[in-house]
């Protein structure tokens, strides 16, 4: 068993987890909102990218842009519909509504894109890099670099700019922040649209690695949940660390124990950690 | 939305009893009133089974205010207990039902203890995570059926003292499903008035008040979660006999979305709400079905639209209309 190769696999996997989880981390961390349709949005992002490249014949970077715009528009619609629940901070209803909307997205995508698995012809997914016995693809490098850049940019934006503090004020108390002249609805819309756009980008980058299916929403992105909770509910650095750590854990567990039980093992890890630290790893 | 059902005046208990008895009798003969075809029997049996499934999740959602995404685990425990014990050991329905209850209580106690300190969406995520773990185990572990599941579950046998009840046909399964539904309704009605039920509601609506009265919210939450599990479990138990097959598809999100939609459609904290909600949804799928993908869109949209536009469900809508006119 090649330990170095497993470390590479782990980082590759982990950067994908972190990339997909970014939108949700922001949504949860700075706006304290939940979106259980995240998995289906990921699926839809992958399918829109696939449709744009294979059916419309657009080049890959342009297809990514199309996916971001389409998903951003869907995010605008979703958040617009849920605005009253958001403003009253009715989290229970929001969870159920997003779950229902995710189910609608899944059924709708199956109608539009059909039930067959498709592959996304990312131009870099087959460009292999060999370093002696080790290998990875240029797509993997792209995911890692984009993920690191995105996390850095988002961290700077939320922590170091005025807009960042405005968003955090709204998350703290939407009613109070409106008294100070902040348009809380606009902020919520912006954060939600960002989440959808970010998951579209993540899908366009990560999906070329594996077949895409309309049913993958609930299961493929489930690791996102683990990343978000492990990382400490909305901590940006925590999510990145949790994503990479989880990737390494998955790679090594799959290689040394049993590939069939990797998801179960990741969740068992999550359950164990929640008993010790209910608020996640990043908290003191 | 937070209005609690005020208990109806108990001044005419006799009339109420008579009305309930009449409803029970009509309910029992409903498949015959609808033509007595085996489609009528199987549809109503399915409604009864799914309603029982929903009532388990209903206790957690309506009285704790938490969204359990892990109730498919208990649903599957019931199905797998019925399948494994009856196919491999030839055990009768009483034993498989007792095993279902015991296993559900144990699983819920474990899951409840792990999630005791988590709330809201972390609770939902962790219960969902538990469902994924259980799915992966059921899918990969051949001892409980593996990815193929277990086929050829024998007809339900419930030996009584003198007679031997057997549910070989859809028509035979209906009385069992009906009685299970009645027992569930009676249990929920009792729970709503019980100390645990009222305390749970108080913890949900006014945590500060309940804390000042010396209530330990964690204990209440654990107790409600644990008693909700066997209800959904027994639904899955009967579902296994109805379908004569059990497989990892019992973890499908369809059942989860079904539970939540049936609960919120009519309105939370209404005794017959989940039953009516289930009946409407199953009737749509069986009689007006537009195909699997469209059913998903219908189910999901109903769930989202009800909560967005009429958070109190159809009952809330009805109240609003009657109050305005």
Coordinates of C-alpha atoms in Angstrom, one line a residue:
Chain A
X1 CA 0.0 0.0 0.0
X2 CA 1.4 3.3 -1.1
X3 CA 1.0 5.8 1.7
X4 CA 2.1 8.8 -0.4
X5 CA -0.5 8.0 -3.0
X6 CA -3.2 7.8 -0.4
X7 CA -2.1 11.2 1.0
X8 CA -2.5 12.6 -2.6
X9 CA -5.9 10.9 -3.0
X10 CA -7.0 12.3 0.4
X11 CA -6.0 15.8 -0.5
X12 CA -7.8 15.4 -3.9
X13 CA -10.9 14.1 -2.2
X14 CA -10.7 16.6 0.6
X15 CA -10.3 19.7 -1.6
X16 CA -13.5 18.5 -3.4
X17 CA -15.4 18.2 -0.2
X18 CA -14.2 21.6 1.0
X19 CA -15.1 23.2 -2.4
X20 CA -18.6 21.8 -2.4
X21 CA -19.1 22.8 1.3
X22 CA -17.9 26.4 0.9
X23 CA -21.4 27.8 0.0
X24 CA -23.1 26.1 2.9
X25 CA -20.4 27.1 5.3
X26 CA -21.0 30.7 4.3
X27 CA -24.7 30.4 4.4
X28 CA -24.6 28.9 7.9
X29 CA -21.7 30.8 9.3
X30 CA -22.5 34.3 8.3
X31 CA -26.3 34.2 7.7
X32 CA -27.3 31.3 10.1
X33 CA -29.5 29.8 7.4
X34 CA -29.8 26.2 6.4
X35 CA -30.3 24.7 2.9
X36 CA -31.1 21.0 2.7
X37 CA -31.4 21.3 -1.1
X38 CA -27.6 21.8 -1.3
X39 CA -27.1 18.3 -2.6
X40 CA -29.7 18.7 -5.4
X41 CA -28.2 22.1 -6.2
X42 CA -24.8 20.4 -6.6
X43 CA -26.4 17.8 -8.9
X44 CA -28.1 20.5 -10.9
X45 CA -24.9 22.4 -11.3
X46 CA -23.2 19.4 -12.6
X47 CA -26.0 18.7 -15.1
X48 CA -26.2 22.3 -16.3
X49 CA -22.4 22.2 -16.9
X50 CA -22.8 18.9 -18.8
X51 CA -25.7 20.3 -20.8
X52 CA -23.8 23.4 -21.7
X53 CA -20.7 21.6 -22.9
X54 CA -22.2 18.6 -24.7
X55 CA -25.5 19.9 -26.0
X56 CA -24.8 23.6 -26.5
X57 CA -21.1 23.0 -27.4
X58 CA -19.8 25.7 -25.1
X59 CA -16.1 25.6 -24.0
X60 CA -15.6 24.4 -20.4
X61 CA -15.0 27.8 -18.8
X62 CA -18.0 29.2 -20.4
X63 CA -20.1 26.3 -19.3
X64 CA -19.0 26.9 -15.7
X65 CA -20.2 30.5 -16.1
X66 CA -23.6 29.3 -17.4
X67 CA -24.0 26.9 -14.4
X68 CA -23.2 29.7 -12.0
X69 CA -25.7 32.0 -13.6
X70 CA -28.5 29.4 -13.7
X71 CA -28.0 28.3 -10.2
X72 CA -27.7 31.9 -9.0
X73 CA -31.1 32.6 -10.5
X74 CA -32.6 29.5 -8.9
X75 CA -31.1 30.7 -5.6
X76 CA -32.8 34.1 -6.1
X77 CA -36.2 32.4 -6.7
X78 CA -35.8 30.0 -3.7
X79 CA -34.8 32.7 -1.3
X80 CA -37.4 35.1 -2.5
X81 CA -40.1 32.5 -1.8
X82 CA -38.7 31.7 1.6
X83 CA -38.1 35.3 2.6
X84 CA -40.9 35.5 5.3
X85 CA -39.6 32.3 7.0
X86 CA -36.0 33.7 6.8
X87 CA -37.0 37.1 8.4
X88 CA -38.8 35.3 11.2
X89 CA -35.9 33.0 11.7
X90 CA -38.2 30.0 11.5
X91 CA -35.4 27.4 11.1
X92 CA -37.6 24.3 11.5
X93 CA -39.8 25.3 8.6
X94 CA -36.8 26.4 6.5
X95 CA -35.2 23.0 6.9
X96 CA -38.4 21.3 5.7
X97 CA -39.0 23.7 2.9
X98 CA -35.5 23.3 1.5
X99 CA -35.8 19.6 1.8
X100 CA -39.0 19.7 -0.2
X101 CA -37.5 22.1 -2.8
X102 CA -34.6 19.7 -3.2
X103 CA -37.0 16.9 -3.9
X104 CA -38.6 19.1 -6.6
X105 CA -35.2 19.8 -8.1
X106 CA -34.5 16.1 -8.2
X107 CA -37.7 15.2 -9.9
X108 CA -37.5 18.1 -12.3
X109 CA -33.9 17.3 -13.3
X110 CA -34.9 13.7 -13.9
X111 CA -37.6 14.9 -16.2
X112 CA -35.3 17.3 -18.1
X113 CA -32.0 15.4 -18.2
X114 CA -33.3 11.8 -18.1
X115 CA -32.4 9.0 -15.8
X116 CA -29.1 7.9 -17.5
X117 CA -25.8 8.6 -15.8
X118 CA -23.7 11.0 -17.8
X119 CA -20.0 12.0 -17.7
X120 CA -18.8 15.5 -17.8
X121 CA -16.1 15.9 -20.3
X122 CA -13.8 18.2 -18.3
X123 CA -10.8 18.8 -20.4
X124 CA -8.4 18.3 -17.6
X125 CA -9.9 15.2 -16.0
X126 CA -7.9 12.9 -18.2
X127 CA -4.7 14.9 -18.2
X128 CA -2.7 12.7 -15.9
X129 CA 0.4 13.7 -14.0
X130 CA 2.8 11.0 -13.2
X131 CA 5.5 11.5 -10.5
X132 CA 7.2 8.1 -10.4
X133 CA 4.7 5.8 -8.8
X134 CA 2.3 8.6 -7.8
X135 CA -0.3 10.1 -10.0
X136 CA -3.1 12.7 -10.1
X137 CA -4.9 14.7 -12.8
X138 CA -4.7 18.4 -13.7
X139 CA -8.4 18.6 -12.8
X140 CA -7.4 17.6 -9.2
X141 CA -4.8 20.4 -9.2
X142 CA -7.4 22.8 -10.5
X143 CA -9.9 21.9 -7.7
X144 CA -7.3 22.3 -5.0
X145 CA -6.0 25.7 -6.3
X146 CA -9.5 27.1 -6.8
X147 CA -10.7 25.8 -3.4
X148 CA -7.7 27.4 -1.6
X149 CA -8.2 30.7 -3.5
X150 CA -11.9 30.8 -2.8
X151 CA -11.5 30.1 0.9
X152 CA -8.9 32.8 1.1
X153 CA -11.0 35.3 -0.8
X154 CA -14.1 34.6 1.3
X155 CA -12.2 34.7 4.5
X156 CA -10.8 38.2 3.6
X157 CA -14.2 39.4 2.4
X158 CA -16.1 38.4 5.6
X159 CA -13.5 39.3 8.1
X160 CA -11.7 42.3 6.6
X161 CA -14.3 44.3 4.7
X162 CA -17.2 46.4 5.7
X163 CA -19.6 44.2 3.8
X164 CA -18.5 41.3 5.9
X165 CA -19.4 43.0 9.1
X166 CA -22.8 44.0 7.6
X167 CA -23.6 40.4 6.9
X168 CA -22.6 39.3 10.3
X169 CA -24.7 42.0 11.9
X170 CA -27.7 40.8 9.9
X171 CA -27.0 37.2 11.0
X172 CA -26.9 38.4 14.7
X173 CA -30.2 40.2 14.6
X174 CA -32.0 41.0 11.3
X175 CA -34.5 43.3 12.9
X176 CA -32.0 45.4 14.8
X177 CA -29.7 45.7 11.8
X178 CA -32.7 47.1 9.8
X179 CA -33.0 49.8 12.4
X180 CA -29.4 50.8 11.4
X181 CA -30.4 51.2 7.8
X182 CA -29.2 47.8 6.6
X183 CA -31.5 46.1 4.1
X184 CA -31.5 42.6 5.7
X185 CA -33.6 41.1 2.9
X186 CA -31.0 42.1 0.3
X187 CA -28.2 40.7 2.4
X188 CA -30.0 37.4 2.8
X189 CA -30.7 37.2 -0.9
X190 CA -27.0 38.0 -1.7
X191 CA -25.7 35.3 0.7
X192 CA -28.1 32.7 -0.6
X193 CA -27.3 33.5 -4.3
X194 CA -23.7 33.2 -3.4
X195 CA -24.2 29.8 -1.9
X196 CA -26.0 28.6 -5.1
X197 CA -23.3 30.1 -7.3
X198 CA -20.5 28.6 -5.2
X199 CA -22.1 25.1 -5.3
X200 CA -22.4 25.4 -9.1
X201 CA -18.8 26.2 -9.4
X202 CA -17.9 23.3 -7.0
X203 CA -20.1 21.0 -9.1
X204 CA -18.5 22.1 -12.4
X205 CA -15.1 21.5 -11.0
X206 CA -15.6 18.3 -9.0
X207 CA -18.2 16.5 -11.1
X208 CA -15.8 15.6 -14.0
X209 CA -14.2 13.1 -11.7
X210 CA -17.2 10.8 -11.5
X211 CA -20.5 9.9 -13.4
X212 CA -23.3 12.3 -12.7
X213 CA -26.8 11.1 -11.8
X214 CA -30.0 12.9 -11.0
X215 CA -30.3 10.8 -7.8
X216 CA -26.9 11.7 -6.5
X217 CA -28.1 14.8 -4.6
X218 CA -28.9 13.2 -1.3
X219 CA -25.9 10.9 -1.2
X220 CA -23.0 12.5 -3.1
X221 CA -22.9 15.7 -1.1
X222 CA -23.6 14.1 2.2
X223 CA -19.9 14.6 3.1
X224 CA -20.7 18.4 2.9
X225 CA -22.8 18.0 6.1
X226 CA -19.9 16.3 7.9
X227 CA -17.5 19.0 6.8
X228 CA -19.8 21.8 7.9
X229 CA -20.5 20.3 11.3
X230 CA -17.0 19.1 11.9
X231 CA -15.6 22.4 10.9
X232 CA -17.6 24.1 13.7
X233 CA -20.7 25.5 12.1
X234 CA -19.7 28.2 9.7
X235 CA -16.1 28.6 10.6
X236 CA -14.4 29.2 7.3
X237 CA -10.9 27.9 8.3
X238 CA -12.6 25.1 10.2
X239 CA -14.5 23.9 7.1
X240 CA -11.3 23.9 5.0
X241 CA -9.4 21.9 7.6
X242 CA -12.3 19.6 8.1
X243 CA -12.7 19.1 4.4
X244 CA -9.1 18.1 3.9
X245 CA -9.0 16.1 7.1
X246 CA -12.1 14.2 6.0
X247 CA -10.6 13.5 2.6
X248 CA -7.5 12.0 4.2
X249 CA -9.6 9.9 6.6
X250 CA -11.8 8.7 3.7
X251 CA -8.8 7.8 1.5
X252 CA -7.0 5.9 4.2
X253 CA -10.2 4.2 5.5
X254 CA -11.1 3.1 2.0
X255 CA -7.6 1.8 1.3
X256 CA -6.9 0.0 4.5
X257 CA -10.3 -1.0 6.0
X258 CA -13.3 -1.2 3.6
X259 CA -14.2 1.0 0.7
X260 CA -17.9 0.1 1.0
X261 CA -18.2 1.5 4.5
X262 CA -16.3 4.8 4.1
X263 CA -19.4 7.0 4.4
X264 CA -20.6 5.1 7.4
X265 CA -17.2 5.5 9.0
X266 CA -17.1 9.2 8.4
X267 CA -20.5 9.6 10.1
X268 CA -19.5 7.3 12.9
X269 CA -16.5 9.7 13.4
X270 CA -18.9 12.6 13.3
X271 CA -21.2 11.0 15.9
X272 CA -18.3 10.3 18.2
X273 CA -17.0 13.9 17.9
X274 CA -20.5 15.3 18.6
X275 CA -20.7 13.4 21.9
X276 CA -17.4 15.0 22.9
X277 CA -17.9 18.4 21.3
X278 CA -21.4 19.2 20.3
X279 CA -20.5 22.5 18.6
X280 CA -17.8 21.0 16.4
X281 CA -14.1 21.0 16.3
X282 CA -13.3 24.6 15.8
X283 CA -14.9 25.8 19.0
X284 CA -13.0 26.0 22.3
Chain B
X1 CA -49.3 29.0 14.3
X2 CA -48.5 28.6 17.9
X3 CA -52.1 28.3 18.9
X4 CA -52.7 25.1 21.0
X5 CA -55.8 23.1 20.3
X6 CA -58.0 23.9 23.2
X7 CA -59.5 20.7 24.6
X8 CA -63.1 20.4 23.5
X9 CA -65.7 20.7 26.2
X10 CA -66.2 17.3 27.8
X11 CA -69.8 18.1 28.7
X12 CA -71.2 15.6 26.2
X13 CA -68.9 12.6 26.6
X14 CA -71.6 10.2 25.5
X15 CA -72.1 11.9 22.2
X16 CA -68.4 12.1 21.6
X17 CA -68.0 8.4 22.3
X18 CA -70.8 7.6 20.0
X19 CA -69.3 9.7 17.2
X20 CA -65.9 8.1 17.7
X21 CA -67.4 4.6 17.6
X22 CA -69.4 5.5 14.5
X23 CA -66.2 6.7 12.8
X24 CA -64.4 3.6 13.7
X25 CA -67.1 1.4 12.3
X26 CA -67.3 3.4 9.1
X27 CA -63.5 3.4 8.9
X28 CA -63.4 -0.4 9.2
X29 CA -65.9 -1.0 6.4
X30 CA -64.5 1.8 4.2
X31 CA -62.8 -0.5 1.7
X32 CA -66.1 -2.3 1.3
X33 CA -68.0 1.0 0.9
X34 CA -65.4 1.9 -1.8
X35 CA -66.3 -1.1 -3.9
X36 CA -64.6 -3.9 -2.0
X37 CA -62.0 -4.4 -4.8
X38 CA -58.6 -5.5 -3.9
X39 CA -57.3 -2.1 -5.1
X40 CA -59.5 -0.4 -2.5
X41 CA -58.2 -2.8 0.2
X42 CA -54.5 -2.4 -0.8
X43 CA -54.7 1.4 -1.1
X44 CA -56.4 1.8 2.3
X45 CA -54.0 -0.7 3.9
X46 CA -51.1 1.4 2.5
X47 CA -52.7 4.6 3.8
X48 CA -53.0 3.0 7.3
X49 CA -49.4 1.8 7.2
X50 CA -48.0 5.1 6.0
X51 CA -50.1 7.0 8.5
X52 CA -48.6 5.0 11.3
X53 CA -45.2 5.7 9.9
X54 CA -45.9 9.4 9.9
X55 CA -47.3 9.5 13.5
X56 CA -43.9 8.5 14.8
X57 CA -42.2 11.5 13.1
X58 CA -45.2 13.6 14.0
X59 CA -44.6 13.3 17.7
X60 CA -41.0 14.7 17.3
X61 CA -41.9 17.4 14.8
X62 CA -45.2 18.6 16.4
X63 CA -44.3 18.3 20.1
X64 CA -40.5 18.8 20.2
X65 CA -40.3 21.2 17.2
X66 CA -37.3 19.2 15.9
X67 CA -37.0 17.7 12.4
X68 CA -35.9 14.1 12.6
X69 CA -34.4 13.0 9.3
X70 CA -33.6 9.6 10.9
X71 CA -37.0 8.1 11.2
X72 CA -36.4 6.0 8.1
X73 CA -34.0 4.0 10.3
X74 CA -36.9 2.9 12.6
X75 CA -39.1 2.3 9.6
X76 CA -36.4 0.0 8.2
X77 CA -35.7 -1.6 11.5
X78 CA -39.4 -2.8 11.5
X79 CA -39.2 -4.1 8.0
X80 CA -35.9 -5.8 8.5
X81 CA -37.0 -7.4 11.8
X82 CA -40.1 -8.8 10.2
X83 CA -38.2 -10.1 7.2
X84 CA -35.2 -11.6 8.9
X85 CA -37.1 -13.3 11.7
X86 CA -39.9 -14.6 9.6
X87 CA -37.9 -15.8 6.7
X88 CA -34.9 -17.2 8.5
X89 CA -36.4 -18.5 11.7
X90 CA -40.1 -18.9 10.8
X91 CA -41.2 -16.7 13.8
X92 CA -44.7 -15.4 13.9
X93 CA -46.0 -11.8 13.8
X94 CA -46.1 -11.3 17.6
X95 CA -42.4 -12.1 17.9
X96 CA -41.3 -9.9 15.0
X97 CA -43.4 -7.0 16.3
X98 CA -41.9 -7.4 19.8
X99 CA -38.4 -7.5 18.2
X100 CA -39.3 -4.3 16.2
X101 CA -40.3 -2.5 19.4
X102 CA -37.3 -3.6 21.3
X103 CA -34.8 -2.8 18.5
X104 CA -36.4 0.6 17.8
X105 CA -36.3 1.6 21.5
X106 CA -32.7 0.6 21.7
X107 CA -31.7 2.4 18.5
X108 CA -33.7 5.5 19.5
X109 CA -32.1 5.5 23.0
X110 CA -28.6 5.4 21.5
X111 CA -29.3 8.0 18.8
X112 CA -31.1 10.2 21.3
X113 CA -28.3 10.0 23.7
X114 CA -25.8 11.0 21.0
X115 CA -27.9 13.9 19.8
X116 CA -29.0 15.0 23.3
X117 CA -27.0 18.2 23.3
X118 CA -27.6 19.1 19.6
X119 CA -30.5 21.1 18.5
X120 CA -32.2 22.3 15.3
X121 CA -30.2 21.7 12.2
X122 CA -27.4 19.8 13.9
X123 CA -29.9 17.4 15.3
X124 CA -31.4 17.0 11.8
X125 CA -28.0 16.4 10.2
X126 CA -27.0 13.9 12.8
X127 CA -30.2 12.0 12.5
X128 CA -29.8 12.0 8.8
X129 CA -26.3 10.8 9.2
X130 CA -27.5 7.9 11.3
X131 CA -29.9 7.0 8.4
X132 CA -27.0 7.0 5.9
X133 CA -24.9 4.8 8.2
X134 CA -27.8 2.4 8.6
X135 CA -28.4 2.4 4.9
X136 CA -24.8 1.6 4.1
X137 CA -24.8 -1.2 6.6
X138 CA -28.0 -2.7 5.3
X139 CA -26.7 -2.4 1.7
X140 CA -23.4 -4.1 2.4
X141 CA -24.1 -6.6 5.1
X142 CA -25.3 -9.8 3.5
X143 CA -26.4 -11.3 6.9
X144 CA -29.4 -8.9 6.9
X145 CA -30.1 -9.1 3.2
X146 CA -27.4 -6.9 1.5
X147 CA -28.2 -5.0 -1.6
X148 CA -30.7 -7.6 -2.9
X149 CA -32.8 -7.4 0.3
X150 CA -34.9 -10.3 1.5
X151 CA -37.6 -11.7 -0.8
X152 CA -40.4 -14.2 0.0
X153 CA -41.6 -12.9 3.4
X154 CA -44.4 -15.3 4.4
X155 CA -47.9 -14.0 5.1
X156 CA -48.3 -12.3 8.5
X157 CA -49.3 -14.9 11.1
X158 CA -50.7 -13.7 14.4
X159 CA -51.8 -16.8 16.4
X160 CA -54.4 -15.9 19.0
X161 CA -55.5 -18.0 21.9
X162 CA -57.9 -20.1 19.9
X163 CA -57.8 -19.0 16.3
X164 CA -54.9 -18.4 14.0
X165 CA -55.0 -15.2 12.1
X166 CA -53.2 -15.1 8.8
X167 CA -52.9 -12.2 6.4
X168 CA -52.3 -13.9 3.1
X169 CA -54.4 -11.5 0.9
X170 CA -54.6 -7.7 0.8
X171 CA -58.2 -8.1 2.2
X172 CA -56.8 -10.1 5.2
X173 CA -54.1 -7.5 6.0
X174 CA -56.6 -4.6 6.2
X175 CA -58.0 -5.5 9.7
X176 CA -54.4 -5.6 11.1
X177 CA -53.5 -2.3 9.5
X178 CA -56.7 -0.8 10.7
X179 CA -56.2 -2.0 14.3
X180 CA -52.6 -0.8 14.3
X181 CA -53.8 2.6 13.1
X182 CA -56.4 2.8 15.8
X183 CA -53.9 1.8 18.5
X184 CA -51.5 4.5 17.2
X185 CA -54.3 7.1 17.3
X186 CA -55.2 6.1 20.8
X187 CA -51.6 6.3 21.8
X188 CA -51.1 9.8 20.3
X189 CA -54.4 11.0 21.8
X190 CA -53.2 9.8 25.2
X191 CA -49.7 11.3 24.6
X192 CA -51.2 14.7 23.9
X193 CA -52.8 14.8 27.3
X194 CA -50.0 13.1 29.1
X195 CA -47.6 14.9 31.4
X196 CA -44.8 14.2 28.9
X197 CA -46.7 15.5 26.0
X198 CA -47.7 18.8 27.6
X199 CA -44.2 19.3 29.1
X200 CA -42.6 18.7 25.7
X201 CA -44.9 21.4 24.2
X202 CA -44.0 23.8 27.0
X203 CA -40.3 23.1 26.5
X204 CA -40.7 23.9 22.8
X205 CA -42.7 27.0 23.2
X206 CA -41.3 28.6 26.4
X207 CA -38.0 27.1 27.4
X208 CA -37.5 29.8 30.0
X209 CA -40.7 28.9 31.8
X210 CA -40.1 25.2 31.7
X211 CA -36.6 25.7 33.0
X212 CA -38.0 27.8 35.9
X213 CA -40.4 25.0 36.7
X214 CA -37.4 22.6 37.0
X215 CA -37.9 20.7 33.8
X216 CA -34.9 19.1 32.3
X217 CA -35.4 19.7 28.5
X218 CA -32.8 17.0 27.6
X219 CA -34.7 14.3 29.4
X220 CA -38.0 15.3 27.9
X221 CA -36.4 15.4 24.4
X222 CA -34.9 12.0 24.9
X223 CA -38.2 10.5 26.2
X224 CA -40.2 11.8 23.3
X225 CA -37.7 10.7 20.7
X226 CA -37.5 7.2 22.2
X227 CA -41.3 6.7 22.3
X228 CA -41.7 8.0 18.7
X229 CA -39.4 5.3 17.3
X230 CA -41.5 2.1 17.8
X231 CA -44.5 3.7 16.2
X232 CA -42.7 4.3 12.9
X233 CA -41.1 0.9 13.4
X234 CA -44.4 -0.9 13.5
X235 CA -45.4 0.8 10.3
X236 CA -42.3 -0.6 8.6
X237 CA -43.1 -4.0 10.2
X238 CA -46.5 -4.2 8.5
X239 CA -45.1 -2.7 5.3
X240 CA -42.7 -5.7 5.0
X241 CA -45.6 -8.1 5.2
X242 CA -47.7 -6.2 2.7
X243 CA -44.9 -6.1 0.1
X244 CA -43.4 -9.5 1.0
X245 CA -40.0 -7.9 0.3
X246 CA -37.6 -5.8 2.2
X247 CA -34.5 -4.0 0.9
X248 CA -32.3 -1.0 1.3
X249 CA -34.9 1.0 -0.6
X250 CA -36.7 1.4 2.8
X251 CA -34.1 4.2 3.4
X252 CA -35.2 6.2 0.4
X253 CA -35.8 9.9 0.9
X254 CA -39.3 9.3 -0.5
X255 CA -40.5 8.0 2.9
X256 CA -38.8 10.9 4.7
X257 CA -40.4 13.5 2.5
X258 CA -43.7 11.6 2.7
X259 CA -43.6 11.7 6.5
X260 CA -42.9 15.4 6.7
X261 CA -45.4 16.4 3.9
X262 CA -48.2 14.4 5.5
X263 CA -47.6 16.1 8.9
X264 CA -47.4 19.7 7.7
X265 CA -50.1 19.4 5.0
X266 CA -53.1 19.4 7.3
X267 CA -51.4 21.2 10.2
X268 CA -49.2 20.3 13.1
X269 CA -50.6 19.2 16.5
X270 CA -53.8 18.0 15.0
X271 CA -54.7 14.4 16.0
X272 CA -56.1 13.3 12.6
X273 CA -53.7 15.6 10.6
X274 CA -51.1 13.0 9.5
X275 CA -53.8 10.5 8.7
X276 CA -55.7 12.9 6.4
X277 CA -52.4 14.1 4.9
X278 CA -51.3 10.6 4.2
X279 CA -54.7 9.7 2.6
X280 CA -54.5 12.7 0.3
X281 CA -51.0 12.0 -0.8
X282 CA -51.4 8.3 -1.3
X283 CA -54.7 8.9 -3.2
X284 CA -52.9 11.3 -5.5
X285 CA -50.1 8.8 -6.1
X286 CA -52.4 5.8 -6.6
X287 CA -55.3 7.4 -8.5
X288 CA -53.9 10.5 -10.2
X289 CA -50.3 9.6 -10.6
X290 CA -48.4 11.4 -13.3
X291 CA -45.3 9.2 -13.1
X292 CA -42.5 8.9 -10.6
X293 CA -40.7 12.1 -11.3
X294 CA -43.9 14.1 -11.4
X295 CA -44.9 12.6 -8.1
X296 CA -41.6 13.8 -6.6
X297 CA -42.3 17.3 -7.9
X298 CA -45.9 17.2 -6.5
X299 CA -44.7 15.9 -3.1
X300 CA -41.9 18.3 -2.8
X301 CA -43.9 21.3 -3.9
X302 CA -46.8 20.6 -1.6
X303 CA -44.3 20.4 1.3
X304 CA -42.6 23.7 0.3
X305 CA -45.8 25.6 -0.7
X306 CA -47.7 24.7 2.4
X307 CA -45.0 26.0 4.7
X308 CA -44.4 29.1 2.7
X309 CA -48.0 30.2 2.2
X310 CA -50.0 28.5 4.9
X311 CA -47.6 27.6 7.7
X312 CA -50.5 26.3 9.8
X313 CA -51.5 23.9 7.0
X314 CA -54.9 23.3 5.5
X315 CA -56.5 23.7 8.9
X316 CA -54.9 27.2 9.2
X317 CA -56.1 28.1 5.7
X318 CA -59.7 26.9 6.6
X319 CA -59.6 29.0 9.8
X320 CA -58.4 32.0 7.9
X321 CA -61.2 31.7 5.3
X322 CA -63.9 31.2 7.9
X323 CA -62.7 34.0 10.0
X324 CA -62.7 36.5 7.1
X325 CA -66.2 35.7 5.8

